[in-house]
Short mmCIF file of C-alpha atoms and ligand atoms in Angstrom, two decimals:
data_model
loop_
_atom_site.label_atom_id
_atom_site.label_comp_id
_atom_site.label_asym_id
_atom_site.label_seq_id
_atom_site.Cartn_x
_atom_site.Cartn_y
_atom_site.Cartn_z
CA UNK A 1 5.86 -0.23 19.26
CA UNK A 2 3.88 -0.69 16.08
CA UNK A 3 4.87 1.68 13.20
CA UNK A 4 2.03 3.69 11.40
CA UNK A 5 3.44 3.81 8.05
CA UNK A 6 2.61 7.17 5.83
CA UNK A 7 1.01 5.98 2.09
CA UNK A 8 1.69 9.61 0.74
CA UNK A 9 5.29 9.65 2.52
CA UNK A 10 6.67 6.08 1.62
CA UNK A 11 7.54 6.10 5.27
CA UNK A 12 7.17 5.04 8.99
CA UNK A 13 6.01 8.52 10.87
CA UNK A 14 4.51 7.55 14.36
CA UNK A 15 4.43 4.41 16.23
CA UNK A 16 1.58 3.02 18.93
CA UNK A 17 2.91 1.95 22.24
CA UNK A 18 1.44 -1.03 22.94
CA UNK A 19 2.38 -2.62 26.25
CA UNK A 20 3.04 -6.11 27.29
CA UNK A 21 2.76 -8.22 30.43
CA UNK A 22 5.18 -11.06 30.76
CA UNK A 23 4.79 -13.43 33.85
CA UNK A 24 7.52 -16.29 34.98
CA UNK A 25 4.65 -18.71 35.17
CA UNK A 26 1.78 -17.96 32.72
CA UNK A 27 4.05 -16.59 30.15
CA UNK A 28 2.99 -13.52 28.14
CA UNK A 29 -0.62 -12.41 29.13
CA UNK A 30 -2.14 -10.14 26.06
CA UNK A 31 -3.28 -6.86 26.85
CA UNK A 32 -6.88 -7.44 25.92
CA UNK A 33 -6.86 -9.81 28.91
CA UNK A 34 -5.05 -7.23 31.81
CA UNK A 35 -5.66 -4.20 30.86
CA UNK A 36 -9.73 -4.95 31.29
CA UNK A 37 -8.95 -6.21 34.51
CA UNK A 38 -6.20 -3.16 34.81
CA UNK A 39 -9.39 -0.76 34.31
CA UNK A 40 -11.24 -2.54 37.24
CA UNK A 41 -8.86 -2.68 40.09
CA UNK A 42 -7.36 0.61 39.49
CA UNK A 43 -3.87 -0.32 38.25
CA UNK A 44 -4.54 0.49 34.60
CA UNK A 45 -3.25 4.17 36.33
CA UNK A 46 0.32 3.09 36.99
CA UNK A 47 0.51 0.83 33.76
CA UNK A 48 -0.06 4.10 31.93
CA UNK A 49 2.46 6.23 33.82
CA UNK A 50 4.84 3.15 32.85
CA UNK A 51 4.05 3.55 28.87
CA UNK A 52 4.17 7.17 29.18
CA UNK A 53 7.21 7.07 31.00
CA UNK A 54 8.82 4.54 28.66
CA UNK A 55 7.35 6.40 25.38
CA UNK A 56 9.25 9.51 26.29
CA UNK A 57 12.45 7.87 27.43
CA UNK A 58 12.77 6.27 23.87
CA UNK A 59 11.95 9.46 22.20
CA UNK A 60 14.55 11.39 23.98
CA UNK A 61 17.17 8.44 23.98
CA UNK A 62 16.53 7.15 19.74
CA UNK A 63 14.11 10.19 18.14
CA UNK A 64 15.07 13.69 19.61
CA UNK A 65 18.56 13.29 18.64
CA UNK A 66 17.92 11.33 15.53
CA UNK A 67 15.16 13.47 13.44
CA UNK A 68 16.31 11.36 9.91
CA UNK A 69 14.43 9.10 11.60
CA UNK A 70 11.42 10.85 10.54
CA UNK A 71 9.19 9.53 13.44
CA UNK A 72 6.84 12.48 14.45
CA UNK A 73 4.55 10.66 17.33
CA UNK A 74 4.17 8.28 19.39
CA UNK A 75 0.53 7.35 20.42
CA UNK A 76 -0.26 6.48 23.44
CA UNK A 77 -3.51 4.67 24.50
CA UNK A 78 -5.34 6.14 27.72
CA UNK A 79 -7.86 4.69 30.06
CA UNK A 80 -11.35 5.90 31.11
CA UNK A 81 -10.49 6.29 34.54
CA UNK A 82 -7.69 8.28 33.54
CA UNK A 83 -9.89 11.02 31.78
CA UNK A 84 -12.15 10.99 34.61
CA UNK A 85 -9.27 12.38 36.89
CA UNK A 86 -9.44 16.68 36.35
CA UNK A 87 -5.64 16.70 37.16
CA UNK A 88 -5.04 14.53 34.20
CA UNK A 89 -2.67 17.24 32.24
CA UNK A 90 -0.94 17.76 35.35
CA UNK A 91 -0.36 13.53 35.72
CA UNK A 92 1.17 13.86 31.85
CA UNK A 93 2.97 16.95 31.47
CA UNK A 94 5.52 16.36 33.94
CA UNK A 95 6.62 13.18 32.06
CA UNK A 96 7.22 15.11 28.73
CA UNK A 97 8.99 18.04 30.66
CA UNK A 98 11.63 15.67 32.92
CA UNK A 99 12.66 14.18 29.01
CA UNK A 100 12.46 17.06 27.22
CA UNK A 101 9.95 15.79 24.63
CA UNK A 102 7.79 18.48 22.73
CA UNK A 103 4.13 18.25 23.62
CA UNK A 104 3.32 17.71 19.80
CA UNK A 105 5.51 14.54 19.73
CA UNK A 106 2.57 12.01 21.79
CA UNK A 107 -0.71 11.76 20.57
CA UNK A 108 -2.90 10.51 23.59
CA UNK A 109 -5.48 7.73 21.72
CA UNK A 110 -9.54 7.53 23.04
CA UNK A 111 -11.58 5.12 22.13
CA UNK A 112 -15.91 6.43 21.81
CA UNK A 113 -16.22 4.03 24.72
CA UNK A 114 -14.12 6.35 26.94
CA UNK A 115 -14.97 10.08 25.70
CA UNK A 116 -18.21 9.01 26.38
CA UNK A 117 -17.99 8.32 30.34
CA UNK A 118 -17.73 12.06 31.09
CA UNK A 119 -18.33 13.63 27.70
CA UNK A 120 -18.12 17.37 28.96
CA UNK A 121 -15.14 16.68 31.01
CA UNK A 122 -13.08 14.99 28.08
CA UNK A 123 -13.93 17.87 25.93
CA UNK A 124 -12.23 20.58 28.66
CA UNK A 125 -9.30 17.90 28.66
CA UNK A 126 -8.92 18.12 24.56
CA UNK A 127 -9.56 21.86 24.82
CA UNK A 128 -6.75 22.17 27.83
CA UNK A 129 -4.35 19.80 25.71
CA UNK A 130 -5.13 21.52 22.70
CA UNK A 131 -3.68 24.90 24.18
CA UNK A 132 -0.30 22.88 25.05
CA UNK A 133 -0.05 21.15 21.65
CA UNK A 134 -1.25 17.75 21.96
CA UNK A 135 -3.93 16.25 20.45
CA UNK A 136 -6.41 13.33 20.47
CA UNK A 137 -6.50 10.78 18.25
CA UNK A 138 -10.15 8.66 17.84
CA UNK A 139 -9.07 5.01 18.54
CA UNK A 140 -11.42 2.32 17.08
CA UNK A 141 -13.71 4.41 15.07
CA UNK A 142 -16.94 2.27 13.95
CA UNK A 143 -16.22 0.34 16.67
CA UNK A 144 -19.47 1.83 18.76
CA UNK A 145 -22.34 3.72 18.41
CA UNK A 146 -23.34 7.27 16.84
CA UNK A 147 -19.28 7.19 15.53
CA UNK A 148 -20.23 10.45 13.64
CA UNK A 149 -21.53 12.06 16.65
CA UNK A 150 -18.21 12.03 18.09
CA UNK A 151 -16.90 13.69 15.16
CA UNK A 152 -19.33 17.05 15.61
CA UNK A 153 -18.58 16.45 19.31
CA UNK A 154 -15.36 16.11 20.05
CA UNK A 155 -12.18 18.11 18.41
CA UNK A 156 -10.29 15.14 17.32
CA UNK A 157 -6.54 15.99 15.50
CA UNK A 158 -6.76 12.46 13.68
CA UNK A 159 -8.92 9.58 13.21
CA UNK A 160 -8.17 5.72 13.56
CA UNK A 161 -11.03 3.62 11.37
CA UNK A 162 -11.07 0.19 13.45
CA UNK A 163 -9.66 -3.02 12.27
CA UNK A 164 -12.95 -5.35 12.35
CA UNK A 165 -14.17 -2.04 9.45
CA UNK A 166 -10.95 -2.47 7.63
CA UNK A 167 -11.85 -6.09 7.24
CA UNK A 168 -15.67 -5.92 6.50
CA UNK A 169 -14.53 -3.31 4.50
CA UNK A 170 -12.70 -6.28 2.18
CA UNK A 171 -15.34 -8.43 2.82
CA UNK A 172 -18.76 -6.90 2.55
CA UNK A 173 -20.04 -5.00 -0.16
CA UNK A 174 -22.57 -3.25 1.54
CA UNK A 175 -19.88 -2.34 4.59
CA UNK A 176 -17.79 -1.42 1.67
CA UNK A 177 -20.03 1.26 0.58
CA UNK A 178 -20.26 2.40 4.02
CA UNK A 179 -16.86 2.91 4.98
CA UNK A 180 -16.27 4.52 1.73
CA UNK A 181 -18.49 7.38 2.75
CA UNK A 182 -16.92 7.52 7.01
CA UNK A 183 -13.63 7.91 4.47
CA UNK A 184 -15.20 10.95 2.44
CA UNK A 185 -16.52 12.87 5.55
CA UNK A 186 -13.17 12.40 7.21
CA UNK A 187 -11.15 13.99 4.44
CA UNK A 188 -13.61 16.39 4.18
CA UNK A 189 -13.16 17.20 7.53
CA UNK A 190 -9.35 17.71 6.96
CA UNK A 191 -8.46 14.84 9.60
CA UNK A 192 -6.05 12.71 9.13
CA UNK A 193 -7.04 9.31 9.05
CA UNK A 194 -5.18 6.19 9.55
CA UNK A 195 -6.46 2.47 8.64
CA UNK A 196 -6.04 -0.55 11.31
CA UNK A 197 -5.38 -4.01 10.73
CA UNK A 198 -4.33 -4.28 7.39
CA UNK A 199 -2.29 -7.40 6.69
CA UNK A 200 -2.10 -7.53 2.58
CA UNK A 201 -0.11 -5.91 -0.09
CA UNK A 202 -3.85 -5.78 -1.71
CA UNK A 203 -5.81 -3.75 0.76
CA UNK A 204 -3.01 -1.20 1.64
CA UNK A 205 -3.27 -0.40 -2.49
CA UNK A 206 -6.77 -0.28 -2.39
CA UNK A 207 -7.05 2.23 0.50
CA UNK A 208 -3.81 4.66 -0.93
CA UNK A 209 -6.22 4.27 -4.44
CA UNK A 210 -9.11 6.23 -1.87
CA UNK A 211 -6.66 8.42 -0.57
CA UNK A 212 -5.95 7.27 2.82
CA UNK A 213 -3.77 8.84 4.79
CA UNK A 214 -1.75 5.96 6.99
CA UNK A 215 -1.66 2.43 7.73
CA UNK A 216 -1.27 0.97 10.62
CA UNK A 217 -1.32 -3.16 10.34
CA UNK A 218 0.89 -6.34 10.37
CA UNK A 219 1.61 -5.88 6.17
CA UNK A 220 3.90 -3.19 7.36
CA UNK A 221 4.70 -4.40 10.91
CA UNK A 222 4.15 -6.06 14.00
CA UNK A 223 4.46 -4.56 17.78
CA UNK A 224 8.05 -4.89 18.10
CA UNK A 225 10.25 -3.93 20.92
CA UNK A 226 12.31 -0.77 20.37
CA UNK A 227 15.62 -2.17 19.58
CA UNK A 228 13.64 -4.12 16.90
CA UNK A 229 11.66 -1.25 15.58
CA UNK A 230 14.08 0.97 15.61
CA UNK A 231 16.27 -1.35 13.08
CA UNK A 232 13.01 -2.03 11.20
CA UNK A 233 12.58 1.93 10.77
CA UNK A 234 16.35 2.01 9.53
CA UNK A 235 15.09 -0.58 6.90
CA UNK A 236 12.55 1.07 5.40
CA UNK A 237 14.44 4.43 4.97
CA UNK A 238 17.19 2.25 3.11
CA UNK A 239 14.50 0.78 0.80
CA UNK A 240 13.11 4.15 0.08
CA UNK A 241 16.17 5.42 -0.52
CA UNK A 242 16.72 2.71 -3.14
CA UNK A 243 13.32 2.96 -4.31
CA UNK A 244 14.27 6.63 -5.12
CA UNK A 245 17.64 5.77 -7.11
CA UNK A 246 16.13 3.03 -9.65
P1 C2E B 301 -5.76 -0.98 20.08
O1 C2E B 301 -5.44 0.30 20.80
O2 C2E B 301 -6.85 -0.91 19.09
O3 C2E B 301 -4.40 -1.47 19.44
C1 C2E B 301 -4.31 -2.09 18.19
C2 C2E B 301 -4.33 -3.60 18.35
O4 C2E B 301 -4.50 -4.18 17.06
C3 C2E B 301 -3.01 -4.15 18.89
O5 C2E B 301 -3.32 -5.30 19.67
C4 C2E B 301 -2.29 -4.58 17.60
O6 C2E B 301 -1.32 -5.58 17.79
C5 C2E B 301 -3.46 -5.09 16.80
N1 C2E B 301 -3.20 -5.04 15.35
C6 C2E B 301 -2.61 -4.03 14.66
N2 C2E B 301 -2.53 -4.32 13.36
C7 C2E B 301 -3.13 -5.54 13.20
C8 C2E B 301 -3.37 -6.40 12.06
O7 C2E B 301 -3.01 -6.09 10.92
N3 C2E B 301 -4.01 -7.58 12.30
C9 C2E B 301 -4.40 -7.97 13.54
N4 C2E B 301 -5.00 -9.14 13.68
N5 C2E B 301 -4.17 -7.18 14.65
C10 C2E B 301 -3.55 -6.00 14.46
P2 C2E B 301 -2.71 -5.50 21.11
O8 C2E B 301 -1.31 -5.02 21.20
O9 C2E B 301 -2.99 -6.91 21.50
O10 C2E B 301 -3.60 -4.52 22.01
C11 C2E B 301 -4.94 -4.77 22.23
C12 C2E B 301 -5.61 -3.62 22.94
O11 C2E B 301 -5.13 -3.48 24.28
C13 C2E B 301 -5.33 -2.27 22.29
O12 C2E B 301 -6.15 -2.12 21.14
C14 C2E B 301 -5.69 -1.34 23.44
O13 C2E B 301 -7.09 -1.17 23.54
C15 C2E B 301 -5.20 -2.12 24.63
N6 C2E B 301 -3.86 -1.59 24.99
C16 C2E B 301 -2.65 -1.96 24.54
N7 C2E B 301 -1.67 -1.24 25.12
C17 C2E B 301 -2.30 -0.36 25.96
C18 C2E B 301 -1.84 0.66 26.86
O14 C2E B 301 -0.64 0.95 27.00
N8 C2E B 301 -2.82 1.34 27.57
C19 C2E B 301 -4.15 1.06 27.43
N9 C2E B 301 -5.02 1.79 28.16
N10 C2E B 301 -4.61 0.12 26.60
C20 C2E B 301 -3.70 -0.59 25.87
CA1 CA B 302 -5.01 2.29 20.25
CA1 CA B 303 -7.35 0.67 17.58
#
């Protein structure tokens, strides 16, 4: 889990499952290697119904009887191939209902690439989810093509700016200028928006100083497994908490 720490709240408020593969022999194989090859042979299906599975076991087990916490989410990346099944709220909600986890507590993540495969049936699938209480979050924005498009297209709940922006954001003047503006439209738009791949004390400043909602990058933590994260969350209460006294 990676936490997505909260600029406005001092705090950690949703995490990103974000699986691994360990093998005896090969040791551990990144997920931009399987899951590509996950998406072509078909088993990116059960590897998701293993993170969903997982993601609502640790909610039940650490969050739902812990709200001090303060974690609200967990997002959860899903496949093409997944959204191109009809019976894909029926292949989710069963999860959430055998743990007890409110529908509001995962945040399914789609990047362009895949709302784009079967446009009008991904919009029925965020209008169905929408009804139940979960949302969509847009993974990778400026990542693709026509980004804004998606934005009149699609009803996103919250929107996830790309690491390779975040960086040419630092980097380029003119991309600078650019991102500022994807920035305005999204607060305009009353999304919450959350910056990827931010790794210094420097850039998190400059993006609260623009108003941005969350951060999610190594400067406030790696993917850590949840016995890890869960201590790391812990942490940064404490420090907030003495933040707050002096
Ligand atoms: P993603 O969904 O965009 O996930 C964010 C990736 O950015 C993660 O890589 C994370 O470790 C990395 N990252 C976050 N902050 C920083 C930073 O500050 N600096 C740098 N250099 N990297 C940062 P990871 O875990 O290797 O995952 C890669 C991709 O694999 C994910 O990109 C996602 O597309 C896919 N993936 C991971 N887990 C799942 C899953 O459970 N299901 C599906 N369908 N795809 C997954
Ligand atoms: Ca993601
Ligand atoms: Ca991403």
């Amino acid at each position: 889990y990676q936490p997505i720490y909260s600029l406005k709240e001092k705090c950690v408020v949703s995490l990103e499952a974000l699986v691994r593969l360990k093998d005896e022999k090969l040791g551990a194989i990144p997920p931009d290697e399987f899951i590509p090859l996950a998406e072509q042979n078909g088993t990116i299906t059960q590897i998701s119904e293993i993170v969903l599975e997982e993601c609502c076991r640790f909610l039940a087990k650490h969050v739902l009887s812990n709200p001090s916490l303060g974690i609200r989410t967990i997002h959860v990346n899903i496949a093409a191939a997944q959204c191109l099944n009809r019976n894909l709220k029926e292949s989710i909600l069963p999860v959430l209902e055998r743990y007890h986890v409110p529908t509001h507590m995962i945040t399914l993540e789609l990047t362009e690439r895949t709302a784009i495969e079967a446009p009008k049936l991904m919009l029925w699938h965020m209008q169905e989810f929408g009804k139940i209480g979960m949302g969509f979050a847009m993974d990778d924005y400026g990542n693709g093509n026509s980004n804004c498009s998606y934005l009149i297209r699609f009803p996103f709940r919250e929107i996830k700016i790309d690491k390779d922006m975040t960086w040419s954001y630092f980097e380029n003047p003119t991309a600078k200028i650019v991102i500022e503006n994807e920035i305005k439209t999204i607060q305009k738009l009353g999304l919450p928006l959350i910056m990827e791949g931010v790794e210094k004390k420097e850039q998190s400043d400059a993006l609260e100083a623009l108003g941005v909602d969350m951060i999610q990058g190594y400067y406030y933590g790696k993917p850590m497994p949840e016995t890890e994260c869960l201590r790391y969350i812990r942490r940064m209460h404490f420090a907030k908490e003495e933040y707050g006294k002096s």
